[in-house]
Amino acid sequence: MNQNGSANLATLTLRATFFILLLVMAVLHVTSLFRGLDSAHGMEQAAIAREVARGNGLVTKVLRPASIRQNREATNETGTLADACKNTYHAPLQPLLLGAVFRAQGAQNFEAWRPGKNEYIYQLDRVVAGFSIVCMMLAIGVTYLLVCRIFDARIASTTALLMLFCELFWKMSMSGLPQMLMLLLFTCGCYFAYRAIEASEEGGLPILHALLAAVFFALLCLTHWLAIWIVIGYAVMAALFIKPRGVAGIIALVAVIAAVIVPVLQNIKVSGNPGGTAVLVLFEGLAGSEEYAMRSLETIPLNLRQLAIHVLRLSVMQTKDLYAYFGAIIAAPIFFVALFHPFKRASISHFRWVLLVMWISATLGMALFGLKGGENSPNQLHLLFAPLMGAYGLAMLSVLWSRLEFPKTIPLMSHAHLALVVVISASPFMLRMPFDVLNSLSSGENIAPNYPPYAPSILDSSIVDYADKNEIIASDQPWAVAWYADRRSLWLPIKLSELETIENIADAEETPIVGVLTTPISSGTRPLTETAGFYGEYLSLMLDGWAALATSTSPERRLVSKEDRELKGFYSRYPFPRVLFFRSSPMVLYTSRSPGS
């Protein structure tokens, strides 16, 4: 066999090994390593997707008090709870695509997918995770093609390995969040943007590529509203680097406007404002939490004093956790060093400035709308930039490495820097994974879900057979009730009086609230001081589960709320509390009907 044949065989062997490893890791992450969805946004988007599969459109079963208020104000108090369930919070693309997948799987039939006996992981969660993993696999492929075009196959292969071994990418895939779909669309948009810049520098016709880039960036905005900030940055730089100057930027902005016009008109119709309920996410960035605003029937003023300074401070603060936001891809932060290197090809040089300005614009957006949850936040956009920034970082390292003497004298050391980057980035994840797999295999069928706070089997067994389809359960985790129990669920309002107001509306519409569910999401996964702040009037209810656990050996379990005089009205409506234990972490379902009725 000649030298070229040996090289081709080696290349094919390495690619086959990569694809096998990718498939093995994908299978592991939807089987033995999977614990179910762990994101509130992911669960609600999945529940919306199920309604899409049923032909009901973009409808959520999560009732936000703020949505009820907005809808009633927009309709002069004539709006119903069903109207308030029309989605004005989530971007529509992932629910629509998932809805098609669910339809193909027959997931619109809730009964067919209910957990079996001793089954703790909801099987539809695996379908959601599988969809995200497929998007991630496609994103790796597109990234490889793009980096090959910018640099070479060596750097592209290393970038693909960094993506494969990025723990954050796998976590996001299993969360239910749309970030992996966003990664695919963002990478496709960047591919055509680079092609447009390249064609512009070579005297070709860049308009077709610029148009395709605009289409993918518009789809990106339909996957997450915060991505509009990325497109603003792209439009500015496209206007500078793609000829004829200004046209590509205008095309991008027009594409986004055309994409969002239908959701905006729907938001105005349902909520009275273009941003819908999603506009209240501003409270996350500027006031520390959107939860209070979402759970209130009253309009809460937002303090916008010193807005510019506040956003600038939060933007700078993101840099201290940038390594984690980039998924621990060590080459990604080196991108900022690569900004000072004079790359020979103008397209490579220009494209890095496009990436930088898009990232700066996205950082400002994340500062404005908040990053609660750190690298796992629903608003996390840094990870979209990690692969391409990492490719530039690898290129910069290669330039520096080539200037050393010993790589020239020792051929085996010529690519050692790339191997070292992969080892450093992947080691924490890959060294822990075998133990996680072994622990999972030893657990057998008793694989633990993400509890606390989410227990799909308990929500199914305690709520589905208790509440009819037209009845409502109020809860501190309504997204989980909506997804795992397929029942409309009210996010527990801030005040007891607001709960009574919504109860009266629900009774008048013959869709009564028949229970209130409290879970460890309020008192088990957050400090009690925070619980007291968010659930002041309900605090004794939030402590009931732990009181029942502490008195479980007594003849009768004690509930703190029964001693709370402020809750006499509540107990007159929900007099039958049921303590639900799952792995020593309690939930309490306060019902309006006795268990035997």
Short mmCIF file of N, CA, C and O in Angstrom, two decimals, residues 340-446:
data_model
loop_
_atom_site.label_atom_id
_atom_site.label_comp_id
_atom_site.label_asym_id
_atom_site.label_seq_id
_atom_site.Cartn_x
_atom_site.Cartn_y
_atom_site.Cartn_z
N PHE A 340 -5.22 39.44 18.56
CA PHE A 340 -4.03 40.27 18.31
C PHE A 340 -3.10 39.66 17.28
O PHE A 340 -2.05 40.23 16.98
N HIS A 341 -3.48 38.50 16.72
CA HIS A 341 -2.62 37.85 15.73
C HIS A 341 -3.01 38.29 14.32
O HIS A 341 -4.20 38.25 13.96
N PRO A 342 -2.06 38.66 13.50
CA PRO A 342 -2.38 39.09 12.12
C PRO A 342 -2.52 37.90 11.17
O PRO A 342 -1.58 37.50 10.49
N PHE A 343 -3.71 37.32 11.11
CA PHE A 343 -3.95 36.21 10.20
C PHE A 343 -3.77 36.69 8.76
O PHE A 343 -4.17 37.80 8.40
N LYS A 344 -3.20 35.82 7.93
CA LYS A 344 -2.87 36.22 6.55
C LYS A 344 -4.11 36.43 5.69
O LYS A 344 -4.18 37.37 4.91
N ARG A 345 -5.09 35.52 5.84
CA ARG A 345 -6.30 35.64 5.02
C ARG A 345 -7.27 36.63 5.67
O ARG A 345 -7.59 36.53 6.86
N ALA A 346 -7.77 37.55 4.86
CA ALA A 346 -8.65 38.61 5.38
C ALA A 346 -9.95 38.03 5.91
O ALA A 346 -10.50 38.53 6.90
N SER A 347 -10.46 36.97 5.28
CA SER A 347 -11.72 36.39 5.73
C SER A 347 -11.61 35.84 7.15
O SER A 347 -12.54 35.98 7.95
N ILE A 348 -10.46 35.20 7.47
CA ILE A 348 -10.25 34.68 8.83
C ILE A 348 -10.19 35.84 9.81
O ILE A 348 -10.78 35.79 10.89
N SER A 349 -9.46 36.87 9.43
CA SER A 349 -9.31 38.03 10.31
C SER A 349 -10.65 38.72 10.55
O SER A 349 -11.00 39.06 11.68
N HIS A 350 -11.43 38.90 9.50
CA HIS A 350 -12.72 39.60 9.62
C HIS A 350 -13.73 38.78 10.43
O HIS A 350 -14.48 39.34 11.23
N PHE A 351 -13.73 37.49 10.20
CA PHE A 351 -14.74 36.65 10.86
C PHE A 351 -14.56 36.64 12.37
O PHE A 351 -15.55 36.53 13.12
N ARG A 352 -13.33 36.73 12.86
CA ARG A 352 -13.13 36.74 14.32
C ARG A 352 -13.76 37.99 14.94
O ARG A 352 -14.26 37.95 16.06
N TRP A 353 -13.73 39.12 14.19
CA TRP A 353 -14.36 40.34 14.71
C TRP A 353 -15.88 40.21 14.69
O TRP A 353 -16.57 40.75 15.56
N VAL A 354 -16.40 39.49 13.71
CA VAL A 354 -17.85 39.21 13.69
C VAL A 354 -18.23 38.40 14.93
O VAL A 354 -19.20 38.72 15.61
N LEU A 355 -17.45 37.34 15.22
CA LEU A 355 -17.71 36.54 16.41
C LEU A 355 -17.63 37.39 17.67
O LEU A 355 -18.47 37.27 18.58
N LEU A 356 -16.62 38.23 17.76
CA LEU A 356 -16.44 39.05 18.96
C LEU A 356 -17.62 39.98 19.19
O LEU A 356 -18.15 40.06 20.31
N VAL A 357 -18.04 40.68 18.15
CA VAL A 357 -19.14 41.65 18.32
C VAL A 357 -20.45 40.93 18.62
O VAL A 357 -21.25 41.40 19.45
N MET A 358 -20.69 39.78 17.98
CA MET A 358 -21.89 39.00 18.32
C MET A 358 -21.85 38.56 19.77
O MET A 358 -22.86 38.61 20.47
N TRP A 359 -20.69 38.14 20.25
CA TRP A 359 -20.55 37.71 21.64
C TRP A 359 -20.76 38.87 22.61
O TRP A 359 -21.45 38.72 23.62
N ILE A 360 -20.19 40.02 22.30
CA ILE A 360 -20.37 41.20 23.17
C ILE A 360 -21.85 41.58 23.23
O ILE A 360 -22.39 41.86 24.32
N SER A 361 -22.51 41.59 22.09
CA SER A 361 -23.93 41.92 22.05
C SER A 361 -24.75 40.91 22.87
O SER A 361 -25.63 41.29 23.64
N ALA A 362 -24.44 39.61 22.72
CA ALA A 362 -25.13 38.58 23.48
C ALA A 362 -24.87 38.73 24.97
O ALA A 362 -25.78 38.53 25.80
N THR A 363 -23.66 39.11 25.33
CA THR A 363 -23.31 39.31 26.75
C THR A 363 -24.15 40.43 27.36
O THR A 363 -24.61 40.33 28.50
N LEU A 364 -24.34 41.51 26.62
CA LEU A 364 -25.19 42.61 27.09
C LEU A 364 -26.63 42.12 27.29
O LEU A 364 -27.29 42.46 28.27
N GLY A 365 -27.12 41.31 26.34
CA GLY A 365 -28.47 40.76 26.48
C GLY A 365 -28.60 39.86 27.68
O GLY A 365 -29.60 39.93 28.42
N MET A 366 -27.59 39.02 27.93
CA MET A 366 -27.63 38.13 29.10
C MET A 366 -27.57 38.92 30.40
O MET A 366 -28.18 38.54 31.40
N ALA A 367 -26.82 40.02 30.39
CA ALA A 367 -26.77 40.87 31.59
C ALA A 367 -28.13 41.51 31.84
O ALA A 367 -28.57 41.61 32.99
N LEU A 368 -28.81 41.91 30.78
CA LEU A 368 -30.11 42.57 30.92
C LEU A 368 -31.19 41.61 31.39
O LEU A 368 -32.04 41.96 32.22
N PHE A 369 -31.17 40.37 30.89
CA PHE A 369 -32.24 39.42 31.19
C PHE A 369 -31.85 38.35 32.20
O PHE A 369 -32.67 37.52 32.57
N GLY A 370 -30.60 38.34 32.64
CA GLY A 370 -30.22 37.47 33.75
C GLY A 370 -29.66 36.13 33.33
O GLY A 370 -29.98 35.60 32.28
N LEU A 371 -28.82 35.58 34.23
CA LEU A 371 -28.21 34.26 34.00
C LEU A 371 -28.35 33.41 35.26
O LEU A 371 -27.38 32.79 35.70
N LYS A 372 -29.54 33.37 35.83
CA LYS A 372 -29.75 32.57 37.02
C LYS A 372 -29.52 31.10 36.69
O LYS A 372 -30.07 30.57 35.73
N GLY A 373 -28.73 30.43 37.51
CA GLY A 373 -28.39 29.05 37.23
C GLY A 373 -27.01 28.89 36.63
O GLY A 373 -26.56 27.79 36.35
N GLY A 374 -26.30 30.02 36.43
CA GLY A 374 -24.94 29.95 35.93
C GLY A 374 -24.86 29.35 34.55
O GLY A 374 -25.63 29.70 33.65
N GLU A 375 -23.91 28.41 34.37
CA GLU A 375 -23.71 27.82 33.03
C GLU A 375 -24.89 27.00 32.57
O GLU A 375 -25.03 26.70 31.38
N ASN A 376 -25.79 26.60 33.50
CA ASN A 376 -26.98 25.83 33.13
C ASN A 376 -28.22 26.71 32.94
O ASN A 376 -29.33 26.19 32.82
N SER A 377 -28.05 28.01 32.93
CA SER A 377 -29.17 28.93 32.81
C SER A 377 -29.88 28.79 31.47
O SER A 377 -29.24 28.56 30.43
N PRO A 378 -31.20 28.95 31.45
CA PRO A 378 -31.93 28.96 30.17
C PRO A 378 -31.48 30.08 29.25
O PRO A 378 -31.68 29.99 28.03
N ASN A 379 -30.89 31.13 29.82
CA ASN A 379 -30.45 32.27 29.02
C ASN A 379 -28.97 32.19 28.64
O ASN A 379 -28.40 33.17 28.16
N GLN A 380 -28.35 31.04 28.84
CA GLN A 380 -26.92 30.88 28.59
C GLN A 380 -26.64 30.83 27.09
O GLN A 380 -27.00 29.87 26.42
N LEU A 381 -25.98 31.85 26.57
CA LEU A 381 -25.64 31.90 25.15
C LEU A 381 -24.14 31.79 24.91
O LEU A 381 -23.71 31.61 23.76
N HIS A 382 -23.32 31.88 25.95
CA HIS A 382 -21.87 31.80 25.78
C HIS A 382 -21.47 30.48 25.11
O HIS A 382 -20.55 30.45 24.29
N LEU A 383 -22.15 29.39 25.48
CA LEU A 383 -21.74 28.08 24.96
C LEU A 383 -21.90 27.98 23.45
O LEU A 383 -21.26 27.14 22.81
N LEU A 384 -22.74 28.82 22.84
CA LEU A 384 -22.89 28.80 21.38
C LEU A 384 -21.58 29.22 20.70
O LEU A 384 -21.26 28.76 19.60
N PHE A 385 -20.84 30.10 21.36
CA PHE A 385 -19.61 30.63 20.78
C PHE A 385 -18.39 29.76 21.08
O PHE A 385 -17.35 29.92 20.45
N ALA A 386 -18.51 28.85 22.06
CA ALA A 386 -17.35 28.09 22.53
C ALA A 386 -16.63 27.31 21.42
O ALA A 386 -15.40 27.36 21.34
N PRO A 387 -17.34 26.56 20.55
CA PRO A 387 -16.60 25.79 19.54
C PRO A 387 -15.79 26.66 18.57
O PRO A 387 -14.61 26.38 18.32
N LEU A 388 -16.41 27.71 18.01
CA LEU A 388 -15.70 28.53 17.03
C LEU A 388 -14.62 29.38 17.69
O LEU A 388 -13.53 29.55 17.14
N MET A 389 -14.90 29.90 18.88
CA MET A 389 -13.85 30.61 19.60
C MET A 389 -12.72 29.65 19.95
O MET A 389 -11.53 30.00 19.92
N GLY A 390 -13.10 28.40 20.32
CA GLY A 390 -12.08 27.40 20.61
C GLY A 390 -11.22 27.09 19.40
O GLY A 390 -10.00 26.87 19.53
N ALA A 391 -11.81 27.09 18.20
CA ALA A 391 -11.03 26.84 16.98
C ALA A 391 -9.99 27.95 16.77
O ALA A 391 -8.84 27.67 16.41
N TYR A 392 -10.40 29.19 16.99
CA TYR A 392 -9.44 30.29 16.89
C TYR A 392 -8.36 30.16 17.96
O TYR A 392 -7.18 30.44 17.72
N GLY A 393 -8.75 29.74 19.17
CA GLY A 393 -7.77 29.53 20.22
C GLY A 393 -6.77 28.44 19.86
O GLY A 393 -5.56 28.58 20.11
N LEU A 394 -7.26 27.36 19.26
CA LEU A 394 -6.37 26.29 18.82
C LEU A 394 -5.40 26.77 17.74
O LEU A 394 -4.22 26.40 17.71
N ALA A 395 -5.92 27.59 16.83
CA ALA A 395 -5.06 28.14 15.78
C ALA A 395 -3.96 29.02 16.38
O ALA A 395 -2.80 28.95 15.96
N MET A 396 -4.32 29.80 17.38
CA MET A 396 -3.34 30.65 18.04
C MET A 396 -2.28 29.82 18.75
O MET A 396 -1.08 30.10 18.67
N LEU A 397 -2.72 28.76 19.43
CA LEU A 397 -1.78 27.86 20.10
C LEU A 397 -0.85 27.19 19.09
O LEU A 397 0.35 27.01 19.35
N SER A 398 -1.39 26.82 17.94
CA SER A 398 -0.58 26.18 16.90
C SER A 398 0.50 27.12 16.39
O SER A 398 1.64 26.71 16.13
N VAL A 399 0.15 28.40 16.24
CA VAL A 399 1.14 29.39 15.80
C VAL A 399 2.26 29.51 16.83
O VAL A 399 3.46 29.49 16.48
N LEU A 400 1.90 29.61 18.10
CA LEU A 400 2.91 29.73 19.16
C LEU A 400 3.74 28.47 19.28
O LEU A 400 4.96 28.52 19.49
N TRP A 401 3.08 27.31 19.13
CA TRP A 401 3.77 26.03 19.26
C TRP A 401 4.80 25.86 18.13
O TRP A 401 5.88 25.31 18.34
N SER A 402 4.45 26.32 16.95
CA SER A 402 5.35 26.17 15.80
C SER A 402 6.62 26.99 15.94
O SER A 402 7.61 26.75 15.23
N ARG A 403 6.61 27.97 16.82
CA ARG A 403 7.78 28.82 17.02
C ARG A 403 8.78 28.23 18.01
O ARG A 403 9.86 28.78 18.19
N LEU A 404 8.36 27.15 18.69
CA LEU A 404 9.28 26.47 19.61
C LEU A 404 10.23 25.57 18.83
O LEU A 404 9.92 25.13 17.71
N GLU A 405 11.35 25.23 19.43
CA GLU A 405 12.36 24.44 18.73
C GLU A 405 12.09 22.94 18.77
O GLU A 405 12.19 22.25 17.77
N PHE A 406 11.69 22.42 19.99
CA PHE A 406 11.63 20.96 20.10
C PHE A 406 10.52 20.31 19.26
O PHE A 406 10.68 19.16 18.83
N PRO A 407 9.37 20.97 18.94
CA PRO A 407 8.42 20.31 18.04
C PRO A 407 9.00 20.07 16.65
O PRO A 407 8.59 19.15 15.94
N LYS A 408 9.99 20.91 16.26
CA LYS A 408 10.60 20.76 14.93
C LYS A 408 11.57 19.57 14.91
O LYS A 408 11.73 18.90 13.89
N THR A 409 12.23 19.31 16.04
CA THR A 409 13.22 18.24 16.09
C THR A 409 12.61 16.90 16.48
O THR A 409 13.20 15.85 16.21
N ILE A 410 11.44 16.92 17.14
CA ILE A 410 10.78 15.67 17.55
C ILE A 410 9.42 15.63 16.83
O ILE A 410 8.45 16.27 17.26
N PRO A 411 9.30 14.87 15.75
CA PRO A 411 8.05 14.86 14.96
C PRO A 411 6.82 14.50 15.78
O PRO A 411 5.73 15.02 15.52
N LEU A 412 6.98 13.59 16.76
CA LEU A 412 5.83 13.18 17.56
C LEU A 412 5.25 14.33 18.37
O LEU A 412 4.10 14.26 18.82
N MET A 413 6.04 15.37 18.58
CA MET A 413 5.59 16.50 19.39
C MET A 413 4.92 17.59 18.56
O MET A 413 4.49 18.60 19.10
N SER A 414 4.82 17.39 17.26
CA SER A 414 4.30 18.46 16.40
C SER A 414 2.83 18.78 16.69
O SER A 414 2.39 19.92 16.50
N HIS A 415 2.06 17.77 17.14
CA HIS A 415 0.65 18.01 17.45
C HIS A 415 0.36 17.81 18.94
O HIS A 415 -0.80 17.67 19.32
N ALA A 416 1.39 17.81 19.75
CA ALA A 416 1.21 17.52 21.18
C ALA A 416 0.34 18.57 21.86
O ALA A 416 -0.40 18.27 22.80
N HIS A 417 0.43 19.82 21.40
CA HIS A 417 -0.36 20.89 22.03
C HIS A 417 -1.86 20.65 21.86
O HIS A 417 -2.65 20.94 22.76
N LEU A 418 -2.25 20.10 20.70
CA LEU A 418 -3.66 19.83 20.47
C LEU A 418 -4.14 18.69 21.36
O LEU A 418 -5.25 18.76 21.94
N ALA A 419 -3.31 17.65 21.49
CA ALA A 419 -3.67 16.54 22.37
C ALA A 419 -3.77 17.00 23.81
O ALA A 419 -4.67 16.58 24.56
N LEU A 420 -2.87 17.90 24.21
CA LEU A 420 -2.89 18.40 25.59
C LEU A 420 -4.15 19.20 25.88
O LEU A 420 -4.75 19.06 26.96
N VAL A 421 -4.58 20.00 24.93
CA VAL A 421 -5.83 20.78 25.10
C VAL A 421 -7.02 19.85 25.28
O VAL A 421 -7.87 20.06 26.16
N VAL A 422 -7.09 18.79 24.47
CA VAL A 422 -8.21 17.84 24.58
C VAL A 422 -8.16 17.13 25.93
O VAL A 422 -9.20 16.98 26.60
N VAL A 423 -6.99 16.70 26.36
CA VAL A 423 -6.86 15.98 27.63
C VAL A 423 -7.28 16.87 28.79
O VAL A 423 -8.04 16.46 29.68
N ILE A 424 -6.80 18.12 28.82
CA ILE A 424 -7.14 19.03 29.93
C ILE A 424 -8.64 19.31 29.95
O ILE A 424 -9.28 19.31 31.02
N SER A 425 -9.24 19.54 28.79
CA SER A 425 -10.67 19.87 28.73
C SER A 425 -11.55 18.68 29.06
O SER A 425 -12.59 18.82 29.71
N ALA A 426 -11.15 17.49 28.59
CA ALA A 426 -12.02 16.31 28.71
C ALA A 426 -11.82 15.51 29.97
O ALA A 426 -12.74 14.77 30.38
N SER A 427 -10.67 15.62 30.61
CA SER A 427 -10.34 14.72 31.74
C SER A 427 -11.37 14.71 32.86
O SER A 427 -11.80 13.63 33.29
N PRO A 428 -11.79 15.87 33.40
CA PRO A 428 -12.76 15.81 34.51
C PRO A 428 -14.03 15.05 34.16
O PRO A 428 -14.56 14.29 34.98
N PHE A 429 -14.52 15.23 32.95
CA PHE A 429 -15.75 14.58 32.50
C PHE A 429 -15.53 13.09 32.24
O PHE A 429 -16.27 12.23 32.73
N MET A 430 -14.49 12.77 31.49
CA MET A 430 -14.28 11.39 31.06
C MET A 430 -13.78 10.49 32.19
O MET A 430 -14.03 9.28 32.19
N LEU A 431 -13.07 11.04 33.17
CA LEU A 431 -12.62 10.23 34.30
C LEU A 431 -13.77 9.87 35.24
O LEU A 431 -13.73 8.85 35.92
N ARG A 432 -14.79 10.73 35.27
CA ARG A 432 -15.93 10.46 36.14
C ARG A 432 -16.99 9.60 35.48
O ARG A 432 -17.73 8.86 36.14
N MET A 433 -17.09 9.65 34.15
CA MET A 433 -18.16 8.95 33.46
C MET A 433 -18.20 7.44 33.71
O MET A 433 -19.28 6.88 33.96
N PRO A 434 -17.07 6.71 33.69
CA PRO A 434 -17.16 5.26 33.93
C PRO A 434 -17.78 4.93 35.28
O PRO A 434 -18.55 3.96 35.40
N PHE A 435 -17.46 5.71 36.31
CA PHE A 435 -18.03 5.45 37.63
C PHE A 435 -19.53 5.73 37.64
O PHE A 435 -20.31 5.01 38.28
N ASP A 436 -19.95 6.79 36.92
CA ASP A 436 -21.39 7.09 36.83
C ASP A 436 -22.13 5.96 36.12
O ASP A 436 -23.23 5.58 36.52
N VAL A 437 -21.52 5.41 35.06
CA VAL A 437 -22.16 4.31 34.34
C VAL A 437 -22.25 3.07 35.21
O VAL A 437 -23.30 2.40 35.27
N LEU A 438 -21.18 2.76 35.93
CA LEU A 438 -21.18 1.58 36.82
C LEU A 438 -22.21 1.73 37.93
O LEU A 438 -22.92 0.77 38.27
N ASN A 439 -22.29 2.93 38.52
CA ASN A 439 -23.29 3.16 39.57
C ASN A 439 -24.70 3.00 39.03
O ASN A 439 -25.58 2.44 39.69
N SER A 440 -24.91 3.47 37.82
CA SER A 440 -26.23 3.34 37.20
C SER A 440 -26.58 1.88 36.93
O SER A 440 -27.69 1.43 37.20
N LEU A 441 -25.61 1.13 36.40
CA LEU A 441 -25.86 -0.28 36.11
C LEU A 441 -26.13 -1.08 37.38
O LEU A 441 -26.94 -1.99 37.40
N SER A 442 -25.45 -0.71 38.47
CA SER A 442 -25.67 -1.42 39.73
C SER A 442 -27.03 -1.09 40.34
O SER A 442 -27.57 -1.87 41.12
N SER A 443 -27.60 0.06 39.96
CA SER A 443 -28.92 0.44 40.47
C SER A 443 -30.04 -0.33 39.80
O SER A 443 -31.15 -0.44 40.33
N GLY A 444 -29.78 -0.85 38.59
CA GLY A 444 -30.80 -1.61 37.88
C GLY A 444 -31.99 -0.74 37.53
O GLY A 444 -31.86 0.35 36.98
N GLU A 445 -33.18 -1.22 37.89
CA GLU A 445 -34.41 -0.50 37.57
C GLU A 445 -34.67 0.66 38.54
O GLU A 445 -35.59 1.44 38.33
N ASN A 446 -33.89 0.74 39.60
CA ASN A 446 -34.12 1.79 40.61
C ASN A 446 -33.30 3.04 40.32
O ASN A 446 -32.78 3.67 41.24
#
